Each structure stands twice: as structure tokens, then as C-alpha cells.
mmCIF file of C-alpha atoms in Angstrom:
data_model
loop_
_atom_site.group_PDB
_atom_site.id
_atom_site.type_symbol
_atom_site.label_atom_id
_atom_site.label_comp_id
_atom_site.label_asym_id
_atom_site.label_seq_id
_atom_site.Cartn_x
_atom_site.Cartn_y
_atom_site.Cartn_z
ATOM 1 C CA MET A 497 58.570 24.976 21.615
ATOM 2 C CA SER A 498 55.160 23.462 21.295
ATOM 3 C CA ALA A 499 54.440 19.987 19.897
ATOM 4 C CA GLU A 500 52.686 21.525 16.864
ATOM 5 C CA LEU A 501 55.763 23.539 15.915
ATOM 6 C CA ARG A 502 57.982 20.505 16.292
ATOM 7 C CA ASP A 503 55.656 18.588 13.964
ATOM 8 C CA GLU A 504 55.798 21.340 11.363
ATOM 9 C CA GLU A 505 59.597 21.387 11.509
ATOM 10 C CA LEU A 506 59.711 17.646 11.132
ATOM 11 C CA GLU A 507 57.311 17.722 8.179
ATOM 12 C CA ARG A 508 59.352 20.405 6.434
ATOM 13 C CA SER A 509 62.538 18.387 6.821
ATOM 14 C CA PHE A 510 60.859 15.312 5.379
ATOM 15 C CA ARG A 511 59.514 17.285 2.423
ATOM 16 C CA GLU A 512 62.938 18.701 1.632
ATOM 17 C CA ALA A 513 64.564 15.272 1.901
ATOM 18 C CA TYR A 514 62.100 13.638 -0.468
ATOM 19 C CA ARG A 515 62.172 16.464 -2.985
ATOM 20 C CA ARG A 516 65.887 16.106 -3.510
ATOM 21 C CA PRO A 517 66.727 14.573 -6.922
ATOM 22 C CA VAL A 518 67.646 10.907 -6.643
ATOM 23 C CA PRO A 519 70.353 9.634 -9.013
ATOM 24 C CA MET A 520 68.949 6.985 -11.399
ATOM 25 C CA PRO A 521 70.877 4.539 -13.583
ATOM 26 C CA PRO A 522 70.604 5.200 -17.339
ATOM 27 C CA LEU A 523 67.483 3.598 -18.840
ATOM 28 C CA ASP A 524 68.216 0.716 -21.191
ATOM 29 C CA GLU A 525 64.959 0.835 -23.111
ATOM 30 C CA PRO A 526 65.450 -2.114 -25.535
ATOM 31 C CA ALA A 527 66.494 -4.388 -22.634
ATOM 32 C CA LEU A 528 63.474 -3.346 -20.571
ATOM 33 C CA LEU A 529 61.058 -3.983 -23.476
ATOM 34 C CA SER A 530 62.508 -7.416 -24.213
ATOM 35 C CA ALA A 531 62.258 -8.304 -20.517
ATOM 36 C CA LEU A 532 58.623 -7.261 -20.474
ATOM 37 C CA ALA A 533 57.905 -9.270 -23.634
ATOM 38 C CA ALA A 534 59.446 -12.352 -22.030
ATOM 39 C CA GLU A 535 57.209 -12.005 -18.986
ATOM 40 C CA ARG A 536 54.202 -14.482 -19.131
ATOM 41 C CA PRO A 537 50.898 -13.853 -17.464
ATOM 42 C CA PRO A 538 50.061 -16.075 -14.488
ATOM 43 C CA ALA A 539 48.375 -19.321 -15.508
ATOM 44 C CA SER A 540 45.325 -18.807 -13.258
ATOM 45 C CA SER A 541 44.149 -15.697 -15.080
ATOM 46 C CA ALA A 542 44.750 -16.935 -18.657
ATOM 47 C CA GLY A 543 41.422 -16.643 -20.478
ATOM 48 C CA ARG A 544 39.508 -16.613 -17.168
ATOM 49 C CA PRO A 545 39.308 -13.222 -15.505
ATOM 50 C CA ARG A 546 38.906 -13.321 -11.708
ATOM 51 C CA TRP A 547 38.384 -10.850 -8.950
ATOM 52 C CA THR A 548 40.801 -11.517 -6.135
ATOM 53 C CA GLY A 549 41.552 -9.960 -2.812
ATOM 54 C CA GLY A 550 43.260 -11.756 0.034
ATOM 55 C CA GLY A 551 41.555 -15.087 0.571
ATOM 56 C CA PHE A 552 38.461 -14.016 -1.375
ATOM 57 C CA MET A 553 38.152 -15.119 -5.015
ATOM 58 C CA LEU A 554 35.108 -14.873 -7.289
ATOM 59 C CA SER A 555 35.175 -15.950 -10.912
ATOM 60 C CA VAL A 556 32.751 -14.654 -13.538
ATOM 61 C CA PRO A 557 31.140 -18.054 -14.206
ATOM 62 C CA PHE A 558 30.653 -18.549 -10.479
ATOM 63 C CA ALA A 559 29.100 -15.107 -10.102
ATOM 64 C CA ALA A 560 26.816 -15.743 -13.069
ATOM 65 C CA ALA A 561 25.710 -19.087 -11.666
ATOM 66 C CA ALA A 562 25.094 -17.519 -8.237
ATOM 67 C CA ALA A 563 23.111 -14.712 -9.835
ATOM 68 C CA LEU A 564 21.024 -17.200 -11.793
ATOM 69 C CA LEU A 565 20.306 -19.189 -8.642
ATOM 70 C CA LEU A 566 19.366 -16.063 -6.696
ATOM 71 C CA VAL A 567 16.999 -14.838 -9.410
ATOM 72 C CA LEU A 568 15.475 -18.309 -9.724
ATOM 73 C CA ALA A 569 14.943 -18.461 -5.963
ATOM 74 C CA GLY A 570 13.341 -15.018 -6.064
ATOM 75 C CA VAL A 571 10.960 -15.971 -8.855
ATOM 76 C CA LEU A 572 9.975 -19.270 -7.208
ATOM 77 C CA GLY A 573 9.609 -17.608 -3.818
ATOM 78 C CA GLY A 574 7.485 -14.893 -5.365
ATOM 79 C CA MET A 575 5.254 -17.453 -7.055
ATOM 80 C CA ALA A 576 4.840 -19.331 -3.786
ATOM 81 C CA LEU A 577 3.878 -16.168 -1.908
ATOM 82 C CA GLU A 578 1.551 -15.143 -4.723
ATOM 83 C CA ARG A 579 -0.283 -18.426 -4.302
ATOM 84 C CA ARG A 580 -0.357 -17.994 -0.528
ATOM 85 C CA VAL A 581 -2.080 -14.610 -0.610
ATOM 86 C CA THR A 582 -4.606 -15.497 -3.303
ATOM 87 C CA PRO A 583 -8.023 -15.317 -1.606
ATOM 88 C CA THR A 584 -10.191 -18.389 -1.583
ATOM 89 C CA THR A 585 -13.940 -18.585 -1.891
ATOM 90 C CA PRO A 586 -15.833 -20.650 0.642
ATOM 91 C CA ASP A 587 -18.353 -23.156 -0.667
ATOM 92 C CA SER A 588 -21.203 -21.920 1.538
ATOM 93 C CA ALA A 589 -22.182 -18.992 -0.696
ATOM 94 C CA GLN A 590 -25.729 -17.678 -1.110
ATOM 95 C CA LEU A 591 -27.263 -15.980 -4.112
ATOM 96 C CA ILE A 592 -28.059 -12.386 -3.168
ATOM 97 C CA GLN A 593 -30.388 -10.254 -5.281
ATOM 98 C CA PHE A 594 -29.684 -6.516 -5.398
ATOM 99 C CA ALA A 595 -32.187 -3.996 -6.743
ATOM 100 C CA LEU A 596 -32.233 -0.253 -7.197
ATOM 101 C CA VAL A 597 -34.968 1.962 -8.611
ATOM 102 C CA ALA A 598 -33.219 4.464 -10.867
ATOM 103 C CA PRO A 599 -35.410 5.249 -13.882
ATOM 104 C CA SER A 600 -33.195 7.974 -15.319
ATOM 105 C CA ALA A 601 -29.904 6.075 -15.000
ATOM 106 C CA SER A 602 -28.159 4.728 -18.072
ATOM 107 C CA HIS A 603 -25.787 2.419 -16.207
ATOM 108 C CA VAL A 604 -25.814 1.018 -12.678
ATOM 109 C CA ALA A 605 -23.324 -1.310 -10.981
ATOM 110 C CA VAL A 606 -23.217 -2.807 -7.526
ATOM 111 C CA VAL A 607 -19.835 -2.686 -5.794
ATOM 112 C CA GLY A 608 -18.728 -3.910 -2.412
ATOM 113 C CA ASP A 609 -16.505 -6.087 -0.328
ATOM 114 C CA PHE A 610 -17.742 -9.109 -2.290
ATOM 115 C CA ASN A 611 -16.363 -7.951 -5.643
ATOM 116 C CA GLY A 612 -13.356 -5.854 -4.691
ATOM 117 C CA TRP A 613 -15.304 -2.610 -5.136
ATOM 118 C CA ASP A 614 -14.767 -2.919 -8.860
ATOM 119 C CA PRO A 615 -17.465 -0.981 -10.791
ATOM 120 C CA ARG A 616 -16.889 -3.214 -13.822
ATOM 121 C CA ALA A 617 -17.347 -6.462 -11.903
ATOM 122 C CA THR A 618 -21.124 -6.531 -11.445
ATOM 123 C CA PRO A 619 -23.132 -4.360 -13.831
ATOM 124 C CA MET A 620 -26.876 -4.396 -13.102
ATOM 125 C CA ARG A 621 -29.564 -5.093 -15.683
ATOM 126 C CA LYS A 622 -32.547 -2.864 -16.247
ATOM 127 C CA LEU A 623 -35.861 -4.680 -15.929
ATOM 128 C CA PRO A 624 -38.369 -4.330 -18.790
ATOM 129 C CA SER A 625 -40.431 -2.022 -16.589
ATOM 130 C CA GLY A 626 -37.658 0.507 -17.193
ATOM 131 C CA ALA A 627 -37.161 1.740 -13.649
ATOM 132 C CA THR A 628 -35.537 -1.020 -11.637
ATOM 133 C CA TRP A 629 -32.001 -2.315 -11.991
ATOM 134 C CA THR A 630 -31.111 -5.748 -10.618
ATOM 135 C CA ALA A 631 -28.142 -8.038 -10.193
ATOM 136 C CA ALA A 632 -27.644 -11.350 -8.421
ATOM 137 C CA ILE A 633 -24.316 -12.364 -6.891
ATOM 138 C CA SER A 634 -23.218 -15.448 -5.039
ATOM 139 C CA VAL A 635 -21.846 -14.234 -1.698
ATOM 140 C CA PRO A 636 -20.280 -16.339 1.082
ATOM 141 C CA GLU A 637 -21.183 -15.992 4.764
ATOM 142 C CA GLY A 638 -19.988 -12.746 6.331
ATOM 143 C CA ARG A 639 -20.537 -9.025 6.654
ATOM 144 C CA TYR A 640 -20.130 -6.854 3.564
ATOM 145 C CA ALA A 641 -20.221 -3.144 2.890
ATOM 146 C CA TYR A 642 -21.595 -2.237 -0.541
ATOM 147 C CA ALA A 643 -23.019 0.591 -2.617
ATOM 148 C CA PHE A 644 -24.422 1.342 -6.049
ATOM 149 C CA VAL A 645 -22.557 3.344 -8.677
ATOM 150 C CA VAL A 646 -24.944 5.174 -10.979
ATOM 151 C CA ASP A 647 -23.661 6.284 -14.384
ATOM 152 C CA GLY A 648 -20.109 5.689 -13.282
ATOM 153 C CA ARG A 649 -19.921 8.679 -10.963
ATOM 154 C CA THR A 650 -22.699 8.797 -8.368
ATOM 155 C CA TRP A 651 -22.232 6.595 -5.319
ATOM 156 C CA MET A 652 -25.320 5.764 -3.302
ATOM 157 C CA PRO A 653 -26.218 3.351 -0.516
ATOM 158 C CA ASP A 654 -28.994 0.797 -0.831
ATOM 159 C CA PRO A 655 -32.127 2.606 0.405
ATOM 160 C CA THR A 656 -33.576 -0.665 1.713
ATOM 161 C CA ALA A 657 -30.566 -1.827 3.759
ATOM 162 C CA PRO A 658 -28.860 -0.764 6.983
ATOM 163 C CA LEU A 659 -26.279 1.963 6.598
ATOM 164 C CA ALA A 660 -22.626 1.211 7.133
ATOM 165 C CA PRO A 661 -20.805 3.659 9.353
ATOM 166 C CA GLY A 662 -18.661 6.348 7.745
ATOM 167 C CA ASP A 663 -16.473 4.720 5.151
ATOM 168 C CA GLY A 664 -13.609 7.143 5.630
ATOM 169 C CA PHE A 665 -13.882 8.290 2.019
ATOM 170 C CA GLY A 666 -16.945 10.512 2.072
ATOM 171 C CA HIS A 667 -19.617 8.223 0.650
ATOM 172 C CA ASP A 668 -22.299 6.293 2.506
ATOM 173 C CA SER A 669 -22.411 2.540 2.068
ATOM 174 C CA SER A 670 -24.849 -0.160 3.092
ATOM 175 C CA VAL A 671 -24.350 -3.357 5.046
ATOM 176 C CA LEU A 672 -25.150 -6.865 3.886
ATOM 177 C CA VAL A 673 -24.911 -9.705 6.385
ATOM 178 C CA VAL A 674 -24.994 -13.247 5.039
ATOM 179 C CA PRO A 675 -25.507 -15.625 7.939
ATOM 180 C CA PRO A 676 -24.504 -19.256 7.609
ATOM 181 C CA GLY A 677 -27.205 -21.282 5.890
ATOM 182 C CA ARG A 678 -29.956 -18.647 6.154
ATOM 183 C CA SER A 679 -31.307 -15.832 4.054
ATOM 184 C CA ALA A 680 -29.358 -12.583 4.092
ATOM 185 C CA LEU A 681 -30.438 -9.495 6.027
ATOM 186 C CA MET B 1079 47.008 -3.299 -12.194
ATOM 187 C CA ARG B 1080 47.373 -3.092 -8.424
ATOM 188 C CA THR B 1081 44.512 -0.584 -8.260
ATOM 189 C CA ILE B 1082 42.285 -2.924 -10.246
ATOM 190 C CA GLY B 1083 43.322 -5.753 -7.982
ATOM 191 C CA ARG B 1084 42.254 -3.692 -4.979
ATOM 192 C CA ILE B 1085 38.872 -2.621 -6.279
ATOM 193 C CA ALA B 1086 37.947 -5.975 -7.842
ATOM 194 C CA PRO B 1087 36.763 -7.504 -4.543
ATOM 195 C CA ALA B 1088 34.745 -4.404 -3.841
ATOM 196 C CA LEU B 1089 33.188 -4.659 -7.299
ATOM 197 C CA ALA B 1090 32.442 -8.307 -6.692
ATOM 198 C CA LEU B 1091 30.777 -7.490 -3.372
ATOM 199 C CA LEU B 1092 28.824 -4.735 -5.082
ATOM 200 C CA LEU B 1093 27.662 -7.227 -7.693
ATOM 201 C CA VAL B 1094 26.563 -9.685 -5.022
ATOM 202 C CA ALA B 1095 24.740 -6.895 -3.156
ATOM 203 C CA ALA B 1096 22.979 -5.897 -6.370
ATOM 204 C CA LEU B 1097 21.993 -9.487 -6.988
ATOM 205 C CA ALA B 1098 20.719 -9.765 -3.434
ATOM 206 C CA LEU B 1099 18.607 -6.677 -4.032
ATOM 207 C CA LEU B 1100 17.305 -8.256 -7.216
ATOM 208 C CA LEU B 1101 16.343 -11.240 -5.109
ATOM 209 C CA VAL B 1102 14.739 -9.307 -2.275
ATOM 210 C CA ALA B 1103 12.802 -6.856 -4.442
ATOM 211 C CA PRO B 1104 10.659 -9.448 -6.202
ATOM 212 C CA LEU B 1105 10.038 -11.228 -2.890
ATOM 213 C CA ALA B 1106 8.909 -8.023 -1.216
ATOM 214 C CA HIS B 1107 6.701 -7.242 -4.197
ATOM 215 C CA ALA B 1108 5.307 -10.756 -4.276
ATOM 216 C CA ASP B 1109 4.410 -10.522 -0.579
ATOM 217 C CA LEU B 1110 1.797 -7.919 -1.469
ATOM 218 C CA ASP B 1111 -1.751 -9.061 -2.032
ATOM 219 C CA PRO B 1112 -2.210 -9.155 -5.825
ATOM 220 C CA ARG B 1113 -5.419 -7.135 -5.477
ATOM 221 C CA LEU B 1114 -3.535 -4.360 -3.709
ATOM 222 C CA LYS B 1115 -0.715 -4.501 -6.241
ATOM 223 C CA SER B 1116 -3.104 -4.072 -9.135
ATOM 224 C CA ARG B 1117 -5.234 -1.288 -7.650
ATOM 225 C CA LEU B 1118 -2.914 0.867 -5.543
ATOM 226 C CA ASP B 1119 0.332 2.674 -6.170
ATOM 227 C CA ALA B 1120 3.405 0.877 -4.827
ATOM 228 C CA GLU B 1121 3.858 3.110 -1.777
ATOM 229 C CA THR B 1122 0.219 2.832 -0.674
ATOM 230 C CA ALA B 1123 0.108 -0.904 -1.370
ATOM 231 C CA THR B 1124 3.222 -1.430 0.747
ATOM 232 C CA ALA B 1125 1.862 0.656 3.637
ATOM 233 C CA VAL B 1126 -1.484 -1.154 3.555
ATOM 234 C CA SER B 1127 0.291 -4.507 3.390
ATOM 235 C CA GLN B 1128 2.268 -3.651 6.507
ATOM 236 C CA ILE B 1129 -0.963 -2.911 8.388
ATOM 237 C CA VAL B 1130 -2.487 -6.135 7.073
ATOM 238 C CA ALA B 1131 0.593 -8.105 8.147
ATOM 239 C CA GLN B 1132 0.442 -6.609 11.643
ATOM 240 C CA ALA B 1133 -3.261 -7.423 11.887
ATOM 241 C CA GLN B 1134 -2.583 -10.968 10.758
ATOM 242 C CA ALA B 1135 0.164 -11.340 13.344
ATOM 243 C CA SER B 1136 -2.315 -10.169 15.997
ATOM 244 C CA GLY B 1137 -4.884 -12.715 14.861
ATOM 245 C CA LEU B 1138 -7.309 -10.094 13.534
ATOM 246 C CA PRO B 1139 -9.415 -10.519 10.371
ATOM 247 C CA THR B 1140 -7.460 -9.161 7.410
ATOM 248 C CA GLU B 1141 -9.871 -9.413 4.474
ATOM 249 C CA PRO B 1142 -11.902 -6.398 5.671
ATOM 250 C CA LEU B 1143 -8.701 -4.343 5.651
ATOM 251 C CA VAL B 1144 -7.914 -5.296 2.069
ATOM 252 C CA ASP B 1145 -11.528 -4.560 1.137
ATOM 253 C CA LYS B 1146 -11.293 -1.144 2.795
ATOM 254 C CA ALA B 1147 -8.216 -0.310 0.719
ATOM 255 C CA LEU B 1148 -9.942 -1.451 -2.472
ATOM 256 C CA GLU B 1149 -12.989 0.620 -1.552
ATOM 257 C CA GLY B 1150 -10.759 3.661 -1.205
ATOM 258 C CA ALA B 1151 -9.125 2.945 -4.545
ATOM 259 C CA SER B 1152 -12.517 2.703 -6.270
ATOM 260 C CA LYS B 1153 -13.634 5.930 -4.637
ATOM 261 C CA LYS B 1154 -10.441 7.537 -5.919
ATOM 262 C CA ALA B 1155 -9.212 8.467 -2.446
ATOM 263 C CA SER B 1156 -5.596 9.566 -2.065
ATOM 264 C CA GLY B 1157 -2.958 7.111 -0.878
ATOM 265 C CA PRO B 1158 -2.537 8.692 2.579
ATOM 266 C CA ARG B 1159 -6.299 8.709 3.088
ATOM 267 C CA ILE B 1160 -6.538 5.043 2.172
ATOM 268 C CA VAL B 1161 -3.717 4.154 4.548
ATOM 269 C CA ALA B 1162 -5.353 6.204 7.322
ATOM 270 C CA ALA B 1163 -8.741 4.542 6.778
ATOM 271 C CA VAL B 1164 -7.203 1.062 6.784
ATOM 272 C CA GLY B 1165 -5.197 1.888 9.917
ATOM 273 C CA GLN B 1166 -8.293 3.174 11.735
ATOM 274 C CA TYR B 1167 -10.189 0.074 10.714
ATOM 275 C CA ALA B 1168 -7.403 -2.164 12.035
ATOM 276 C CA LEU B 1169 -7.491 -0.346 15.379
ATOM 277 C CA ALA B 1170 -11.275 -0.676 15.477
ATOM 278 C CA LEU B 1171 -11.035 -4.406 14.784
ATOM 279 C CA ALA B 1172 -8.614 -4.790 17.684
ATOM 280 C CA GLY B 1173 -10.872 -2.687 19.925
ATOM 281 C CA ALA B 1174 -13.949 -4.688 18.948
ATOM 282 C CA ARG B 1175 -12.223 -7.977 19.661
ATOM 283 C CA ASP B 1176 -11.079 -6.732 23.056
ATOM 284 C CA ALA B 1177 -14.573 -5.503 23.933
ATOM 285 C CA LEU B 1178 -16.483 -8.512 22.602
ATOM 286 C CA GLY B 1179 -14.021 -11.150 23.726
ATOM 287 C CA ARG B 1180 -11.471 -13.225 21.880
ATOM 288 C CA GLU B 1181 -13.933 -16.066 21.406
ATOM 289 C CA SER B 1182 -16.127 -13.839 19.223
ATOM 290 C CA ARG B 1183 -16.852 -14.825 15.655
ATOM 291 C CA GLU B 1184 -15.067 -12.971 12.865
ATOM 292 C CA THR B 1185 -18.312 -11.422 11.589
ATOM 293 C CA GLU B 1186 -19.069 -10.096 15.077
ATOM 294 C CA ILE B 1187 -15.634 -8.500 15.294
ATOM 295 C CA VAL B 1188 -16.036 -6.893 11.865
ATOM 296 C CA VAL B 1189 -19.504 -5.560 12.682
ATOM 297 C CA GLY B 1190 -18.272 -4.458 16.112
ATOM 298 C CA ALA B 1191 -15.452 -2.533 14.476
ATOM 299 C CA GLY B 1192 -18.008 -0.785 12.276
ATOM 300 C CA ALA B 1193 -20.024 0.114 15.344
ATOM 301 C CA LEU B 1194 -16.955 1.532 17.098
ATOM 302 C CA LEU B 1195 -16.141 3.598 14.018
ATOM 303 C CA ALA B 1196 -19.726 4.870 14.027
ATOM 304 C CA GLY B 1197 -19.333 6.106 17.603
ATOM 305 C CA VAL B 1198 -20.523 3.214 19.765
ATOM 306 C CA THR B 1199 -18.362 2.934 22.866
ATOM 307 C CA ALA B 1200 -16.338 -0.153 23.722
ATOM 308 C CA ASP B 1201 -18.304 -0.347 26.979
ATOM 309 C CA SER B 1202 -21.540 -0.649 25.004
ATOM 310 C CA LEU B 1203 -20.071 -3.529 23.007
ATOM 311 C CA ALA B 1204 -18.938 -5.259 26.175
ATOM 312 C CA GLY B 1205 -22.350 -4.619 27.757
ATOM 313 C CA LEU B 1206 -24.079 -6.167 24.774
ATOM 314 C CA ARG B 1207 -21.864 -9.231 24.974
ATOM 315 C CA ALA B 1208 -22.535 -9.560 28.694
ATOM 316 C CA ALA B 1209 -26.284 -9.194 28.099
ATOM 317 C CA LEU B 1210 -26.355 -11.799 25.332
ATOM 318 C CA PRO B 1211 -23.872 -14.521 26.190
ATOM 319 C CA GLY B 1212 -23.773 -17.172 23.518
ATOM 320 C CA ARG B 1213 -26.001 -15.252 21.109
ATOM 321 C CA SER B 1214 -24.807 -13.697 17.857
ATOM 322 C CA LEU B 1215 -24.371 -9.949 18.209
ATOM 323 C CA VAL B 1216 -24.222 -9.311 14.469
ATOM 324 C CA VAL B 1217 -27.733 -7.944 13.978
ATOM 325 C CA PRO B 1218 -27.859 -5.856 17.183
ATOM 326 C CA LEU B 1219 -24.529 -4.276 16.224
ATOM 327 C CA VAL B 1220 -25.558 -3.675 12.604
ATOM 328 C CA VAL B 1221 -28.753 -1.972 13.774
ATOM 329 C CA MET B 1222 -26.870 0.065 16.373
ATOM 330 C CA ALA B 1223 -24.365 1.265 13.757
ATOM 331 C CA ASP B 1224 -27.203 2.060 11.330
ATOM 332 C CA LEU B 1225 -28.960 4.212 13.950
ATOM 333 C CA LEU B 1226 -25.761 6.129 14.591
ATOM 334 C CA ALA B 1227 -25.225 6.608 10.877
ATOM 335 C CA ARG B 1228 -28.718 8.118 10.796
ATOM 336 C CA ARG B 1229 -27.685 10.621 13.468
ATOM 337 C CA VAL B 1230 -29.337 8.949 16.429
ATOM 338 C CA PRO B 1231 -27.256 10.003 19.462
ATOM 339 C CA ALA B 1232 -24.898 7.205 20.543
ATOM 340 C CA PRO B 1233 -26.295 6.810 24.105
ATOM 341 C CA THR B 1234 -29.869 6.627 22.776
ATOM 342 C CA ALA B 1235 -28.994 4.047 20.123
ATOM 343 C CA SER B 1236 -26.918 1.952 22.530
ATOM 344 C CA ASN B 1237 -29.563 2.014 25.269
ATOM 345 C CA ALA B 1238 -32.376 1.151 22.869
ATOM 346 C CA ILE B 1239 -30.585 -1.850 21.410
ATOM 347 C CA LEU B 1240 -29.179 -2.987 24.733
ATOM 348 C CA ALA B 1241 -32.584 -2.831 26.432
ATOM 349 C CA ALA B 1242 -34.274 -4.616 23.530
ATOM 350 C CA SER B 1243 -31.610 -7.314 23.441
ATOM 351 C CA ARG B 1244 -31.788 -7.863 27.196
ATOM 352 C CA ALA B 1245 -35.542 -8.202 26.879
ATOM 353 C CA GLY B 1246 -35.055 -10.984 24.347
ATOM 354 C CA VAL B 1247 -36.237 -9.095 21.275
ATOM 355 C CA ARG B 1248 -35.470 -11.116 18.165
ATOM 356 C CA ASP B 1249 -33.150 -10.009 15.359
ATOM 357 C CA VAL B 1250 -35.982 -9.619 12.878
ATOM 358 C CA GLU B 1251 -37.693 -7.159 15.214
ATOM 359 C CA LEU B 1252 -34.538 -5.149 15.638
ATOM 360 C CA LEU B 1253 -34.390 -4.869 11.869
ATOM 361 C CA LYS B 1254 -37.981 -3.669 11.836
ATOM 362 C CA LEU B 1255 -37.060 -1.086 14.454
ATOM 363 C CA ARG B 1256 -34.310 0.156 12.146
ATOM 364 C CA ALA B 1257 -36.725 0.434 9.216
ATOM 365 C CA ARG B 1258 -39.309 2.292 11.340
ATOM 366 C CA VAL B 1259 -36.730 4.779 12.566
ATOM 367 C CA GLU B 1260 -35.624 5.360 9.001
ATOM 368 C CA GLU B 1261 -39.225 6.047 7.962
ATOM 369 C CA ASP B 1262 -39.733 8.410 10.891
ATOM 370 C CA ILE B 1263 -36.585 10.364 10.048
ATOM 371 C CA ARG B 1264 -37.662 10.603 6.420
ATOM 372 C CA GLY B 1265 -40.978 11.911 7.694
ATOM 373 C CA GLY B 1266 -39.230 14.693 9.579
ATOM 374 C CA MET B 1267 -38.964 13.270 13.108
ATOM 375 C CA PRO B 1268 -35.725 13.934 14.990
ATOM 376 C CA PRO B 1269 -33.593 10.744 14.909
ATOM 377 C CA GLY B 1270 -33.135 10.565 18.684
ATOM 378 C CA THR B 1271 -36.861 10.971 19.355
ATOM 379 C CA SER B 1272 -37.748 8.294 16.842
ATOM 380 C CA ALA B 1273 -35.222 5.796 18.212
ATOM 381 C CA MET B 1274 -36.373 6.372 21.786
ATOM 382 C CA MET B 1275 -40.044 6.082 20.890
ATOM 383 C CA ARG B 1276 -39.609 2.983 18.726
ATOM 384 C CA GLY B 1277 -37.355 1.369 21.304
ATOM 385 C CA ARG B 1278 -39.948 1.815 24.036
ATOM 386 C CA ALA B 1279 -42.708 0.541 21.771
ATOM 387 C CA LEU B 1280 -40.621 -2.531 21.077
ATOM 388 C CA LEU B 1281 -40.525 -3.365 24.771
ATOM 389 C CA GLU B 1282 -44.225 -2.894 25.442
ATOM 390 C CA PRO B 1283 -46.168 -6.166 25.539
ATOM 391 C CA GLY B 1284 -48.454 -6.238 22.524
ATOM 392 C CA GLY B 1285 -46.572 -3.319 20.976
ATOM 393 C CA PRO B 1286 -46.635 -2.791 17.227
ATOM 394 C CA LEU B 1287 -43.335 -4.577 16.604
ATOM 395 C CA LEU B 1288 -43.832 -7.556 18.852
ATOM 396 C CA GLY B 1289 -45.381 -10.763 17.740
ATOM 397 C CA PRO B 1290 -46.905 -13.363 20.026
ATOM 398 C CA GLN B 1291 -43.649 -15.365 20.189
ATOM 399 C CA SER B 1292 -41.479 -12.462 21.196
ATOM 400 C CA ARG B 1293 -42.926 -11.213 24.413
ATOM 401 C CA PRO B 1294 -40.270 -9.405 26.356
ATOM 402 C CA ARG B 1295 -38.629 -11.431 29.043
ATOM 403 C CA PRO B 1296 -37.453 -10.041 32.359
ATOM 404 C CA SER B 1297 -34.218 -8.159 32.130
ATOM 405 C CA ALA B 1298 -31.058 -9.862 33.199
ATOM 406 C CA PRO B 1299 -29.977 -8.811 36.693
#
């Protein structure tokens, strides 16, 4: 006989043994109920629910306090990191004048590395002559890519400045270099 | 009651894990540059931040990478395209620093990265550095990248700028060269022809772009 068959035989015998009715004493219901009523809950859990398991114990107030501390640490840590990554502006900035001849445009903005490429950051003003748009921005030393946005949809490089290499997004840009303490290119 | 007693520790651990997540999530979010957070979707901002963090750990300039991501956002590029552009830029910054030397200024590395992205070879960058030790390479590299952006073949642009720089041509004259090439191209001349012709003219004594103070000096050996 194989080991598997022996196991099956053994299992069947166990099943039959446990399924046999077991004689029980008659239930004295009133006595049982009065015994239960006399039972008192353990003092440690009275009015203070706890989670327990082996040596581990965590009360609700403790968990709440820990949660509060964790959230507080997260908020403070976040604020600290927020301050750390905030960009700073060097003092050695130069005023750079941008100009674009666009007589038929109704709105022109200059965007670039110096203003986060935000078309709302630096709108240009139309000169009384009616053809040229200008804007002046204080820009620190460095190399900047920039472009003009005409009427909110047409991107164009500065025709008077060096071209920046492919921007990776399908629009040409120009390059502005602000050397330390000298006029920009 | 026994069942509750068994699962209570697990629930407690679950609660602590959830609280830990609550703690970590704001920290991870706060680690992002606020400009990226406000302009990019969360997935793109996180991917860009990882590239920026790697660049920072390698000692590379990081502001240009953030600017590149913001540029992509303004140009309404997709998230993957922005991440790809920022990644390429980070690689170019590393390549430029390797070619130009670790002592190079940040602006030189940024301009060098632009030149590499335009098609200038790392050897050309290294050659330029070797030809001009101690001199700023910003203008020569900006002009080189501009010529490539105007479809001047890379070897022609590199040779023209390298020869002019070796001959001691000043930055202002290199910028004039760029403007002349642009005019020529607008007038219908092939970009390569214009760059070659203007480069040679720059090196001729008494040429149209040379002033009395910028006579070419003998080439470095």
C-alpha cells in the first residue's frame, strides 16, 4: 500500500471519529446567564480600548499622538525642503532690452529661462511707432534660451540673436549670454 | 473576541503604515521644485525631479534642466517628450563637462551642452578648450551652435570657429561672423559655403571683419 492510500485511510478514520455525536451535559441556561452577568471585564480595557497582541500594545491615544507627530514632522520637513529648493536671484543682474518688430501683432511676450517660460510673466509694450514691441528685464549672469510668443500662439526666435540648438519641442529659440559685469551678447 | 484580539495588532500595524505613508507622501511631494509642481503633471514632475537629483548628485548644473522642463510645459509638449528632452539635456551637460574639463565654468558647460545637442562633437569641444586654455569658450560655442542651427555642416562650423579661435580672433568678431553668415543664408547662399568663406575672410590680415587690434596670431602648435 502506498503512503498516499495510508494517509487517506487515516484521514477517513479521523473524520468518522470526530463526526460521532459527543454526549453533552444538560444546559442550565439560567445558571449560565447569571455566571456571565457576574463576570467583570478586565480593568485594563475599561473605558480605554487597546489593540493587543503578544508583547505589542498600542492604545488609541498613543496612536493619535504618534499620528499627530508624524504629520507634524511631514509638514515641517516639507516646508524645510520647499525653502531649500526655492531658487535665489543673484545680485549681479543686468537690465536687458528685448525688441521685436511685429506690426500686425496684437500681443507679444518674451519668454525664456529667465522667467520660467511663462507667457504671462513679461508682456512687451508696443512703441508709439506702432511696429516695434519692447520689454526690459533684469537678468543675472548666465546663458539663457528665449523666444517671443506672438498673439499667444506663434513662437519665434529673436531675429537679431544667435539661434539656440533644437529645443526638443519643435520651436526655434534664441540665446542670450549675460557675462559678468559686461553688456550682454 | 479572540478573532478581534488576533486582528487588532494587524490593524494597528496597518494604521501605522498608513500614517507613515501620510508622512512620506508630503515629503516626496515637497522635494519637488515648486516650479515643476505647479507647471507639470505629478508623474512628469517626479520623473524630471529624479533627473535633476541625479544631475545634482553628479555636480552638474540643474537650473537649465528645470528651465528645459518649463519650456516644454509652455510649449505644451507631452510629459514623455519633456522627460526625454530633460534627460538628453542632462546627458549633454555631462558630456560637455567631460569634454571641456571639470574646471569649466557653469555657463561654458551649459553652452557646450547646447553645442553637443546641435551636433558639435565632443572632440571639437575638447579641441577648442585645448586651443584656448584659460579663455572663456562661451562665445565661440554659442556661435558654433548657431551655425549648426542654420544648417552649416558640423565639420565646417567646427573648423571655422576652431581656426578663428586659434588665430586669436576676438569674441566680437566671431559674433560678426555669425551675423554675416546669417545675412548670406538669407540672401540665398548655401550655409556651408558662407561659413567657409566668412571664416577664411576672418583669418586674412586686413580682412573685412578684422580690426587693427585683432590681427591673427600664429596658430598654436
